[in-house]
């Protein structure tokens, strides 16, 4: 799984960090810089996924596929990996969101076979 994260970051150089997190907020695998706390990323990813799922459901938007947050310094993007995990990526503000989402979808599909 770690190798798939590294391949994702190689395919999309604007992705600065990535992780696979369980829906319970536990880290499964990560490719994070040393200054990024793995536990914090995992917990926040699970919280964002839970809130996004609730919003999507209660507002009649169907099953949640992805959540993203855009800040001044870039994006935090979450994409479902089946029902048990989420792929999280941190991308800089120069990232082309469409290309990032495409690469993340391919990675999520490959990871779904492993999880």
C-alpha positions as MATLAB code, in Angstrom:
seq = 'XXXXXXXXXXXXXXXXXXXXXXXXXXXXXXXXXXXXXXXXXXXXXXXXXXXXXXXXXXXXXXXXXXXXXXXXXXXXXXXXXXXXXXXXXXXXXXXXXXXXXXXXXXXXXXXXXXX';
ca = [
       0.000    0.000    0.000;
       2.863    2.341    0.800;
       4.199    1.809   -2.732;
       0.847    2.842   -4.218;
       0.968    6.057   -2.184;
       4.490    6.780   -3.415;
       3.379    6.068   -7.015;
       0.468    8.498   -6.562;
       2.814   11.230   -5.365;
       5.215   10.497   -8.226;
       2.386   10.642  -10.809;
       1.041   13.866   -9.286;
       4.001   15.912   -7.995;
       1.625   18.547   -6.591;
       0.519   15.991   -3.980;
       2.762   16.675   -1.006;
       1.459   13.942    1.314;
      -0.924   11.003    1.253;
      -2.384    8.453    3.624;
      -4.796    5.552    3.820;
      -7.036    5.815    6.861;
      -9.745    3.538    8.256;
     -13.210    5.003    8.752;
     -12.457    4.738   12.498;
      -9.524    7.143   12.149;
      -6.689    4.615   12.310;
      -3.743    4.981    9.967;
      -3.318    2.029    7.604;
      -0.413    3.419    5.551;
       1.057    6.847    4.931;
       3.587    8.814    2.926;
       3.704   11.972    5.018;
       6.494   14.488    5.591;
       8.111   14.321    9.026;
       6.459   17.556   10.142;
       2.949   16.142    9.559;
       1.505   14.109   12.432;
       0.105   10.808   11.174;
      -2.400   10.491   14.043;
      -3.718   14.000   13.447;
      -4.182   13.390    9.703;
      -5.942   10.093   10.441;
      -8.324   11.549   13.017;
      -9.194   14.596   10.903;
      -9.712   12.453    7.802;
     -12.175   10.224    9.638;
     -14.012   13.260   11.036;
     -14.248   14.916    7.600;
     -15.434   11.665    6.030;
     -18.106   11.201    8.690;
     -19.390   14.758    8.329;
     -19.313   14.588    4.529;
     -21.214   11.294    4.587;
     -23.867   12.756    6.862;
     -24.259   15.898    4.747;
     -24.471   13.899    1.519;
     -27.067   11.570    2.991;
     -29.235   14.155    4.747;
     -29.284   16.506    1.765;
     -30.206   13.714   -0.639;
     -26.948   13.686   -2.608;
     -26.485    9.903   -2.449;
     -23.398    7.967   -1.468;
     -20.334   10.042   -0.614;
     -17.440    9.623   -3.055;
     -15.073   12.441   -2.177;
     -14.589   15.482    0.024;
     -12.170   18.306   -0.538;
     -11.217   21.456    1.282;
      -9.412   24.328   -0.423;
      -7.307   26.690    1.646;
      -4.838   29.445    0.780;
      -1.971   26.955    0.745;
      -3.692   24.125   -1.139;
      -6.121   21.247   -0.886;
      -7.025   18.413    1.438;
      -8.768   15.737   -0.620;
     -10.465   12.594    0.683;
     -11.674    9.786   -1.534;
     -13.495    6.646   -0.434;
     -11.772    3.282   -0.737;
     -14.747    0.952   -0.509;
     -16.693    1.233    2.740;
     -13.858    0.736    5.214;
     -11.150    3.245    4.309;
     -10.356    6.605    2.776;
      -7.467    7.904    0.685;
      -6.312   11.317    1.904;
      -4.051   13.627   -0.105;
      -2.590   17.033    0.667;
      -1.882   19.014   -2.502;
      -0.337   22.433   -3.013;
      -2.302   25.396   -4.348;
      -0.872   24.983   -7.874;
      -2.464   21.535   -8.234;
      -4.790   20.814  -11.136;
      -7.720   19.366   -9.219;
      -9.071   17.308  -12.129;
      -5.758   15.519  -12.645;
      -5.335   14.941   -8.906;
      -8.823   13.428   -8.666;
      -8.158   11.167  -11.656;
      -4.898    9.865  -10.185;
      -6.509    9.432   -6.777;
      -9.425    7.471   -8.289;
      -6.995    5.080   -9.996;
      -5.083    4.630   -6.749;
      -8.292    4.130   -4.744;
      -9.438    1.429   -7.172;
      -6.105   -0.383   -6.842;
      -6.238   -0.070   -3.045;
      -9.793   -1.393   -2.923;
      -8.462   -4.701   -4.247;
      -6.025   -4.878   -1.307;
      -8.270   -3.783    1.557;
];
